C-alpha positions as a Markdown table, in Angstrom:
| # | Residue | x | y | z |
|---|---|---|---|---|
| 1 | Met | 40.2 | -23.2 | 32.9 |
| 2 | Lys | 38.0 | -23.9 | 30.0 |
| 3 | Pro | 34.3 | -23.5 | 31.0 |
| 4 | Trp | 32.0 | -26.5 | 30.8 |
| 5 | Leu | 29.1 | -24.1 | 30.2 |
| 6 | Ser | 28.6 | -20.7 | 28.5 |
| 7 | Val | 25.7 | -18.5 | 29.7 |
| 8 | Val | 24.7 | -15.8 | 27.2 |
| 9 | Met | 22.8 | -12.8 | 28.5 |
| 10 | Pro | 21.3 | -10.2 | 26.1 |
| 11 | Val | 20.7 | -7.1 | 28.2 |
| 12 | His | 18.8 | -3.9 | 27.5 |
| 13 | Asn | 18.0 | -1.2 | 30.1 |
| 14 | Pro | 18.4 | -3.5 | 33.1 |
| 15 | Asn | 17.0 | -2.9 | 36.5 |
| 16 | His | 17.6 | -4.9 | 39.7 |
| 17 | Trp | 16.5 | -8.1 | 37.9 |
| 18 | Leu | 19.9 | -8.4 | 36.2 |
| 19 | Gly | 21.6 | -8.5 | 39.5 |
| 20 | Asp | 19.1 | -11.1 | 40.7 |
| 21 | Ala | 19.8 | -13.2 | 37.6 |
| 22 | Leu | 23.6 | -13.1 | 38.1 |
| 23 | Ala | 23.2 | -13.8 | 41.8 |
| 24 | Ser | 21.2 | -16.9 | 40.9 |
| 25 | Ile | 24.2 | -18.2 | 39.0 |
| 26 | Val | 26.6 | -17.4 | 41.8 |
| 27 | Ala | 24.3 | -19.3 | 44.2 |
| 28 | Gln | 25.1 | -22.6 | 42.3 |
| 29 | Asp | 28.5 | -22.5 | 44.1 |
| 30 | Glu | 30.5 | -23.5 | 41.0 |
| 31 | Pro | 34.2 | -22.7 | 40.9 |
| 32 | Lys | 35.1 | -19.5 | 39.2 |
| 33 | Gly | 35.8 | -20.2 | 35.6 |
| 34 | Ala | 33.7 | -23.4 | 35.4 |
| 35 | Ile | 30.9 | -21.3 | 33.9 |
| 36 | Glu | 31.5 | -18.3 | 31.7 |
| 37 | Val | 28.8 | -15.6 | 31.6 |
| 38 | Ile | 28.7 | -13.5 | 28.4 |
| 39 | Val | 26.8 | -10.2 | 28.6 |
| 40 | Arg | 26.1 | -7.9 | 25.7 |
| 41 | Asp | 24.3 | -4.7 | 26.8 |
| 42 | Ser | 22.5 | -2.5 | 24.3 |
| 43 | Ser | 21.3 | 0.1 | 26.8 |
| 44 | Pro | 21.3 | 3.4 | 24.8 |
| 45 | Gly | 22.1 | 5.7 | 27.8 |
| 46 | Gly | 25.4 | 4.0 | 28.6 |
| 47 | Pro | 26.7 | 0.7 | 30.1 |
| 48 | Ala | 23.8 | 0.2 | 32.4 |
| 49 | Gly | 24.7 | -3.4 | 33.3 |
| 50 | Glu | 28.3 | -2.8 | 34.0 |
| 51 | Ala | 27.9 | -2.1 | 37.7 |
| 52 | Asp | 26.2 | -5.5 | 38.2 |
| 53 | Ala | 28.9 | -7.2 | 36.0 |
| 54 | Arg | 31.6 | -5.7 | 38.2 |
| 55 | Arg | 29.7 | -6.6 | 41.4 |
| 56 | Tyr | 29.7 | -10.3 | 40.5 |
| 57 | Ala | 33.1 | -10.5 | 38.8 |
| 58 | Lys | 34.8 | -11.8 | 41.9 |
| 59 | Ser | 32.6 | -15.0 | 41.7 |
| 60 | Leu | 31.9 | -15.3 | 38.0 |
| 61 | Asp | 33.9 | -15.3 | 34.8 |
| 62 | Ile | 32.0 | -12.4 | 33.2 |
| 63 | Asp | 32.6 | -11.1 | 29.7 |
| 64 | Tyr | 30.7 | -7.8 | 29.6 |
| 65 | Val | 30.6 | -5.5 | 26.6 |
| 66 | His | 28.4 | -2.4 | 26.0 |
| 67 | Thr | 27.0 | -2.7 | 22.4 |
| 68 | Pro | 24.5 | 0.2 | 21.9 |
| 69 | Asp | 24.6 | -0.4 | 18.2 |
| 70 | Val | 23.2 | -3.9 | 18.5 |
| 71 | Leu | 19.7 | -3.5 | 19.8 |
| 72 | Ser | 18.1 | -6.8 | 18.8 |
| 73 | Trp | 18.3 | -9.5 | 21.5 |
| 74 | Thr | 18.4 | -12.2 | 18.8 |
| 75 | Arg | 21.4 | -10.6 | 17.2 |
| 76 | Lys | 23.2 | -10.2 | 20.5 |
| 77 | Thr | 22.5 | -13.8 | 21.3 |
| 78 | Asn | 23.9 | -15.0 | 18.0 |
| 79 | Ile | 27.0 | -12.9 | 18.5 |
| 80 | Met | 27.5 | -14.3 | 22.1 |
| 81 | Val | 27.0 | -17.9 | 21.1 |
| 82 | Arg | 29.6 | -17.5 | 18.4 |
| 83 | Ala | 32.0 | -16.1 | 21.0 |
| 84 | Ala | 31.2 | -18.9 | 23.6 |
| 85 | Arg | 34.1 | -21.1 | 24.6 |
| 86 | Ala | 32.1 | -24.0 | 26.1 |
| 87 | Arg | 30.7 | -26.9 | 24.1 |
| 88 | His | 27.3 | -26.4 | 25.8 |
| 89 | Val | 25.4 | -23.1 | 26.0 |
| 90 | Cys | 22.2 | -21.7 | 27.6 |
| 91 | Thr | 20.5 | -18.4 | 27.6 |
| 92 | Leu | 19.5 | -16.4 | 30.7 |
| 93 | His | 17.6 | -13.1 | 30.1 |
| 94 | Gln | 17.9 | -10.3 | 32.6 |
| 95 | Asp | 14.5 | -10.9 | 34.1 |
| 96 | Asp | 14.7 | -14.6 | 34.6 |
| 97 | Leu | 16.5 | -16.8 | 37.2 |
| 98 | Trp | 18.2 | -20.1 | 37.9 |
| 99 | Leu | 16.8 | -22.1 | 40.8 |
| 100 | Ala | 18.7 | -24.2 | 43.3 |
| 101 | Gly | 20.3 | -27.3 | 41.6 |
| 102 | Arg | 20.3 | -25.9 | 38.1 |
| 103 | Ala | 24.1 | -26.3 | 37.5 |
| 104 | Gln | 24.2 | -29.7 | 39.1 |
| 105 | His | 21.3 | -31.0 | 36.9 |
| 106 | Met | 22.8 | -29.5 | 33.8 |
| 107 | Arg | 26.1 | -31.3 | 34.6 |
| 108 | Glu | 24.2 | -34.6 | 35.1 |
| 109 | Gln | 22.3 | -34.2 | 31.8 |
| 110 | Ile | 25.3 | -33.3 | 29.8 |
| 111 | Ala | 27.2 | -36.3 | 31.2 |
| 112 | Ala | 24.3 | -38.6 | 30.4 |
| 113 | Tyr | 23.5 | -37.1 | 27.0 |
| 114 | Ala | 26.7 | -35.4 | 25.9 |
| 115 | Asp | 25.8 | -35.4 | 22.2 |
| 116 | Ala | 22.2 | -34.3 | 22.5 |
| 117 | Ala | 21.5 | -31.1 | 20.5 |
| 118 | Leu | 18.9 | -29.9 | 23.1 |
| 119 | Val | 18.2 | -30.7 | 26.7 |
| 120 | Phe | 15.3 | -28.9 | 28.4 |
| 121 | Cys | 13.3 | -28.9 | 31.7 |
| 122 | Pro | 10.2 | -27.4 | 33.2 |
| 123 | Ser | 10.2 | -23.9 | 34.5 |
| 124 | Arg | 8.5 | -22.0 | 37.3 |
| 125 | Leu | 6.6 | -18.8 | 36.6 |
| 126 | Ile | 7.3 | -15.8 | 38.9 |
| 127 | Asp | 6.0 | -12.2 | 39.1 |
| 128 | Ala | 7.8 | -8.9 | 39.2 |
| 129 | Val | 8.9 | -9.4 | 42.8 |
| 130 | Gly | 9.9 | -13.0 | 42.4 |
| 131 | Arg | 6.8 | -14.7 | 43.9 |
| 132 | Asp | 6.1 | -18.2 | 42.5 |
| 133 | Leu | 3.0 | -18.3 | 40.4 |
| 134 | Gly | 3.0 | -22.0 | 39.4 |
| 135 | Gly | 4.8 | -24.4 | 37.1 |
| 136 | Trp | 5.2 | -24.4 | 33.3 |
| 137 | Asn | 5.6 | -28.1 | 32.4 |
| 138 | Pro | 6.2 | -29.2 | 28.8 |
| 139 | Pro | 4.0 | -32.3 | 28.0 |
| 140 | Phe | 6.8 | -34.9 | 27.6 |
| 141 | Arg | 8.1 | -37.8 | 29.6 |
| 142 | Ala | 11.5 | -37.7 | 31.1 |
| 143 | Gly | 14.4 | -38.9 | 28.9 |
| 144 | Pro | 15.0 | -38.8 | 25.1 |
| 145 | Val | 12.0 | -37.5 | 23.1 |
| 146 | Pro | 11.5 | -39.0 | 19.6 |
| 147 | Gly | 12.1 | -36.2 | 17.1 |
| 148 | Asp | 8.8 | -36.4 | 15.4 |
| 149 | Gln | 6.9 | -36.4 | 18.7 |
| 150 | Phe | 8.8 | -33.4 | 19.8 |
| 151 | Arg | 8.1 | -31.5 | 16.6 |
| 152 | Gln | 4.4 | -32.4 | 16.4 |
| 153 | Thr | 3.9 | -31.4 | 20.0 |
| 154 | Leu | 5.8 | -28.2 | 19.7 |
| 155 | Leu | 3.8 | -27.2 | 16.6 |
| 156 | Val | 0.7 | -27.0 | 18.9 |
| 157 | Gln | 2.4 | -24.7 | 21.4 |
| 158 | Asn | 5.9 | -23.6 | 22.4 |
| 159 | Ser | 5.8 | -25.0 | 25.9 |
| 160 | Ile | 9.6 | -24.4 | 26.6 |
| 161 | Ala | 10.5 | -21.4 | 28.7 |
| 162 | Met | 13.4 | -19.4 | 27.3 |
| 163 | Pro | 15.9 | -20.1 | 30.2 |
| 164 | Ala | 15.1 | -23.8 | 30.4 |
| 165 | Pro | 17.1 | -25.4 | 27.6 |
| 166 | Ile | 20.8 | -26.3 | 27.2 |
| 167 | Phe | 22.1 | -26.8 | 23.7 |
| 168 | Arg | 25.3 | -27.8 | 21.9 |
| 169 | Arg | 27.0 | -24.7 | 20.5 |
| 170 | Asp | 27.9 | -26.5 | 17.2 |
| 171 | Ala | 24.3 | -27.6 | 16.8 |
| 172 | Tyr | 23.1 | -24.0 | 17.4 |
| 173 | Leu | 25.5 | -22.7 | 14.8 |
| 174 | Ser | 24.6 | -25.5 | 12.3 |
| 175 | Ala | 20.9 | -24.7 | 12.7 |
| 176 | Gly | 21.5 | -21.0 | 11.9 |
| 177 | Gly | 21.0 | -19.7 | 15.4 |
| 178 | Leu | 18.1 | -17.4 | 16.2 |
| 179 | Asp | 16.2 | -15.9 | 13.2 |
| 180 | Glu | 16.9 | -12.2 | 13.7 |
| 181 | Asp | 13.8 | -11.3 | 11.7 |
| 182 | Leu | 11.6 | -12.7 | 14.4 |
| 183 | Trp | 11.0 | -10.8 | 17.7 |
| 184 | Tyr | 8.5 | -13.0 | 19.5 |
| 185 | Thr | 8.9 | -16.6 | 18.2 |
| 186 | Pro | 12.7 | -17.0 | 17.5 |
| 187 | Asp | 13.1 | -19.4 | 20.4 |
| 188 | Trp | 10.1 | -21.5 | 19.2 |
| 189 | Asp | 11.7 | -21.6 | 15.8 |
| 190 | Leu | 15.1 | -22.5 | 17.3 |
| 191 | Trp | 13.9 | -25.4 | 19.4 |
| 192 | Leu | 12.4 | -26.9 | 16.3 |
| 193 | Lys | 15.6 | -26.3 | 14.3 |
| 194 | Leu | 17.7 | -27.9 | 17.0 |
| 195 | Ala | 15.6 | -31.0 | 16.9 |
| 196 | Asp | 16.9 | -31.5 | 13.4 |
| 197 | Gln | 20.5 | -31.4 | 14.6 |
| 198 | Gly | 20.4 | -34.3 | 17.1 |
| 199 | Ala | 18.7 | -35.9 | 20.1 |
| 200 | Val | 16.3 | -34.0 | 22.3 |
| 201 | Val | 16.1 | -34.8 | 26.0 |
| 202 | Phe | 13.6 | -33.7 | 28.7 |
| 203 | Asp | 14.6 | -33.4 | 32.3 |
| 204 | Leu | 11.8 | -33.3 | 34.8 |
| 205 | Phe | 13.6 | -31.1 | 37.3 |
| 206 | Ala | 12.3 | -27.5 | 37.2 |
| 207 | Ala | 15.5 | -25.5 | 37.5 |
| 208 | Thr | 14.7 | -22.1 | 36.1 |
| 209 | Ala | 12.2 | -19.3 | 36.7 |
| 210 | Phe | 10.5 | -17.3 | 33.9 |
| 211 | Arg | 9.3 | -13.8 | 35.0 |
| 212 | Ile | 5.9 | -12.5 | 33.9 |
| 213 | His | 5.7 | -8.7 | 33.9 |
| 214 | Ser | 4.0 | -5.8 | 32.0 |
| 215 | Gly | 7.2 | -5.0 | 30.0 |
| 216 | Ala | 7.2 | -8.3 | 28.2 |
| 217 | Gln | 7.0 | -8.0 | 24.4 |
| 218 | Thr | 3.6 | -9.7 | 24.1 |
| 219 | Met | 2.3 | -6.8 | 26.2 |
| 220 | Thr | 3.8 | -4.0 | 24.2 |
| 221 | Arg | 3.6 | -5.1 | 20.5 |
| 222 | Ser | 0.6 | -5.0 | 18.1 |
| 223 | Arg | -1.7 | -8.0 | 17.8 |
| 224 | Ser | -1.2 | -8.2 | 14.0 |
| 225 | Glu | 2.6 | -8.5 | 14.5 |
| 226 | Phe | 2.0 | -11.1 | 17.2 |
| 227 | Ala | -0.3 | -13.2 | 14.8 |
| 228 | Glu | 2.3 | -12.9 | 12.0 |
| 229 | Gln | 5.1 | -14.1 | 14.2 |
| 230 | Leu | 3.1 | -17.2 | 15.2 |
| 231 | Gly | 2.0 | -18.0 | 11.7 |
| 232 | Leu | 5.5 | -17.7 | 10.2 |
| 233 | Val | 7.0 | -20.4 | 12.5 |
| 234 | Leu | 4.0 | -22.7 | 12.0 |
| 235 | Ala | 4.2 | -22.4 | 8.3 |
| 236 | Arg | 7.9 | -22.9 | 8.3 |
| 237 | His | 7.9 | -26.2 | 10.3 |
| 238 | Met | 4.5 | -27.8 | 9.4 |
| 239 | Arg | 4.7 | -30.7 | 7.0 |
| 240 | Pro | 2.0 | -32.3 | 4.8 |
| 241 | Gly | 0.1 | -34.9 | 6.8 |
| 242 | Asp | 1.1 | -33.6 | 10.3 |
| 243 | Ser | -1.4 | -35.0 | 12.8 |
| 244 | Thr | -1.3 | -31.9 | 14.9 |
| 245 | Ala | -1.7 | -29.4 | 12.0 |
| 246 | Gln | -5.3 | -28.5 | 12.9 |
| 247 | Leu | -4.4 | -28.1 | 16.6 |
| 248 | Gly | -1.5 | -25.9 | 15.6 |
| 249 | Arg | -3.6 | -23.6 | 13.5 |
| 250 | Ala | -6.2 | -23.4 | 16.3 |
| 251 | Ser | -3.5 | -22.6 | 18.8 |
| 252 | Val | -2.4 | -19.6 | 16.8 |
| 253 | Ala | -6.1 | -18.4 | 16.8 |
| 254 | Val | -6.4 | -18.9 | 20.5 |
| 255 | Asn | -3.1 | -17.2 | 21.3 |
| 256 | Val | -4.0 | -14.2 | 19.2 |
| 257 | Ala | -7.4 | -13.9 | 20.7 |
| 258 | Leu | -6.0 | -14.1 | 24.2 |
| 259 | Ala | -3.5 | -11.4 | 23.4 |
| 260 | Glu | -6.4 | -9.2 | 22.1 |
| 261 | Ala | -8.3 | -9.9 | 25.3 |
| 262 | Ala | -5.3 | -8.9 | 27.4 |
| 263 | Ala | -5.2 | -5.7 | 25.4 |
| 264 | Gly | -8.7 | -4.9 | 26.5 |
| 265 | Gln | -10.8 | -6.2 | 23.6 |
| 266 | Ser | -13.6 | -7.9 | 25.6 |
| 267 | Tyr | -15.0 | -9.9 | 22.6 |
| 268 | Ala | -11.7 | -11.6 | 22.0 |
| 269 | Ala | -12.2 | -14.2 | 24.7 |
| 270 | Leu | -15.2 | -15.4 | 22.8 |
| 271 | Lys | -13.1 | -15.8 | 19.7 |
| 272 | Ala | -10.7 | -18.0 | 21.7 |
| 273 | Leu | -13.6 | -20.1 | 23.0 |
| 274 | Leu | -15.0 | -20.5 | 19.4 |
| 275 | Ala | -11.6 | -21.7 | 18.2 |
| 276 | Leu | -11.7 | -24.5 | 20.8 |
| 277 | Val | -15.3 | -25.4 | 20.1 |
| 278 | Arg | -14.5 | -25.9 | 16.4 |
| 279 | Leu | -12.0 | -28.6 | 17.4 |
| 280 | Gly | -14.7 | -30.8 | 18.9 |
| 281 | Pro | -14.5 | -32.5 | 22.3 |
| 282 | Val | -11.5 | -34.8 | 21.5 |
| 283 | Gly | -9.6 | -32.1 | 19.6 |
| 284 | Ala | -10.2 | -29.5 | 22.4 |
| 285 | Trp | -9.0 | -32.0 | 25.0 |
| 286 | Gln | -5.8 | -32.8 | 23.0 |
| 287 | Tyr | -5.2 | -29.1 | 22.5 |
| 288 | Leu | -5.5 | -28.3 | 26.2 |
| 289 | Arg | -3.2 | -31.2 | 27.1 |
| 290 | Leu | -0.5 | -30.3 | 24.6 |
| 291 | Ser | -0.7 | -26.5 | 24.8 |
| 292 | Arg | -0.6 | -26.3 | 28.6 |
| 293 | Leu | -3.0 | -23.4 | 28.2 |
| 294 | Leu | -4.4 | -23.4 | 31.7 |
| 295 | Glu | -0.8 | -23.5 | 33.2 |
| 296 | Arg | 0.1 | -20.5 | 31.1 |
| 297 | Leu | -3.1 | -18.5 | 31.5 |
| 298 | Trp | -4.0 | -18.9 | 35.2 |
| 299 | Pro | -0.8 | -17.1 | 36.6 |
| 300 | Arg | -1.4 | -14.2 | 34.2 |
| 301 | Leu | -5.0 | -13.9 | 35.2 |
| 302 | Arg | -4.0 | -13.9 | 38.9 |
| 303 | Leu | -1.6 | -11.1 | 38.2 |
| 304 | Arg | -4.1 | -9.1 | 36.2 |
| 305 | Phe | -6.7 | -9.4 | 38.9 |
| 306 | Ala | -4.1 | -8.3 | 41.4 |
| 307 | Gly | -3.1 | -5.3 | 39.3 |
| 308 | Gly | 0.3 | -6.7 | 38.4 |
| 309 | Leu | -0.2 | -6.7 | 34.6 |
């Protein structure tokens, strides 16, 4: 059976979350072989994810390979997409999940928009033990999204959770895949590149869960690296005369300031507030609406107050 979907999973030093991620695919109750799962595991101490791959091999068509020489998740993902057999592909990182109805909705969207380069949906935010922390909802209406509207909105903030999109394999390859020189913003860059390859569609059904935890790269990398990553993508995709250019630059300033605040720099929250004030009342309202800042920030504040970050 040729799969209708390929799921690519870059793995590194997995814990029980990998098993949870695979179990969430099994729970969709698809026939074995309808979905292929490609896993590339770079764990340096040995094939740490192999036990989970074997555990779910009776229910899933799993292609598992231990690749300790390929540490970058972006490179692993590019390798896996090239190896994918299905026309449509999605990513699922070891700490994220599919929710009930994910496979069905993907089938429906693919049937309705078979040639779309990118189809995406909202996501739920969960903590380390899987508790729901709220929704992460991109600021679009359901259905096809005009290309310029998509680009202008995404320049303000990447509001698409990594596990949420489905994309055409050929569109991904034509766009050049993930930029392997980026560690934090390659997905943001990819969504913008895919929009140049064909139609973009938004599905209102929240079918994935994105996990917030202390091991995330934004919690472990330096703030200067973080700022550089954001600035690179903004500069790459911003065009002269973009109506959201000012909002995009302010968004970079706000995100860097919030990352500094999360690292314990108490004055950084004031820097974020100042960046908003400089936009004026109308600009600040537009930024808050397009960036979904409160949706992203509130769950993290709840976790920090509870000692989970």
